[in-house]
Amino acid sequence: MAIDAEFWAHRRVLITGHTGFKGAWLSLWLQSLGAELSGLAPGAPTRPSLYELACVGAGMSEYSVDVRDAGAVRDALARARPEVVLHMAAQPILRRSLVEPAETYEVNVLGTVNVLEGVRQAPGEVRAVVVVTSDKCYAHQPEQPRRRFAEGDPLGGADPYSSSKACAELVAAAYRSSLFGGERGPRVATARAGNVIGGGDWGQDRLIADAARAIASGDPVRVRNPHAVRPWQHVLNPLSGYLLLAQELSRTAAVARAWNFGPGQEDEQTVSWLLERLCALWGEGLSWEADEAEGPPEAAHLALDSSAAERELGWRSRWSLPQALERIVEWHRAERAGADMRTFSLSQIEAFA
């Protein structure tokens, strides 16, 4: 199955969290496909940001709304009249969730309730809702530390961030099974992706963002858990899965369930492996060192089984981890050289697609 340009052309789509790293890349992609795009977010979460550098807001309608504001979410949905909703707004930082647990649950859980409730109360035009959660929604299984999680595995979460994403999964499942019934009602699916990387990420506690800041400052990247294994993938890999899922969800209720979008086993690498290759690609001006300061507890190994998406949606992880690192270096070199980053980012999307 391929991304269907005809399906997306003039399709009314609303993205929550369109100013974030993943949301900005997805917004650019949908703009290139000709979608009638609306975004719902209170503003850019970082300075700098892909959203601002690539002038993402220029190609869409925007609603300055926090997903915790149920009335404003409902009003924005009523005005945008979307056919497809991609819910990506989140508090995405694990360490912040330990400092602001209530805020994390409010954004990630109540925010999901507010979006789904807004869809339920909106005019009956929404056909598909994709709720984006996380690979960290799964319950850690210490007896199987290298397990590749499949969609049927138990949900859990040992910290507020992970737990909130598991809660969002349960919220989506409840709306799907009890409130969005009928063949013509909205269909709800959830998407769980591994660690995404790409150009234009300046988020807190994000490896590529830390590298970008290190290049600017001349300091080494300080890394807490260099031996931790993560399912790294270029941001466009899972975003292509979200688009495929939304397409198919608009056509059939058979895919209204949870889906994993993660890389192959060859791209499940340690933090140190990734940094060594990133430093080699960048050359002089980028280095890293281990940070001995104690951080929050994190799983030593995270991996996803994405065979269902590969088999049933025809999705595949198109750019390998080495290719992803090359694209990231190209993006940040272009940004530092003063390139038009909207044009450059769209060219990377075109090359991927």
XYZ file of C-alpha atoms in Angstrom, residues 104-105 108-109 132-134 136-138 155-157 159-170:
25
model
C 1.674 15.410 31.970
C -1.549 13.551 32.754
C -1.625 13.408 27.533
C -4.765 11.874 29.032
C -0.367 8.974 18.504
C 0.988 7.512 21.744
C 4.439 5.953 22.287
C 6.826 3.483 26.123
C 3.159 2.613 26.751
C 4.076 -1.055 27.274
C 0.188 -1.750 28.790
C 1.960 -0.141 31.722
C 4.371 2.603 32.668
C 6.836 6.892 35.221
C 4.133 9.510 34.610
C 5.018 9.977 30.937
C 4.900 6.278 30.042
C 1.836 5.727 32.204
C 0.031 8.680 30.627
C 0.584 7.214 27.168
C -0.830 3.872 28.319
C -3.814 5.782 29.725
C -4.297 7.533 26.375
C -4.407 4.103 24.733
C -7.172 3.039 27.132
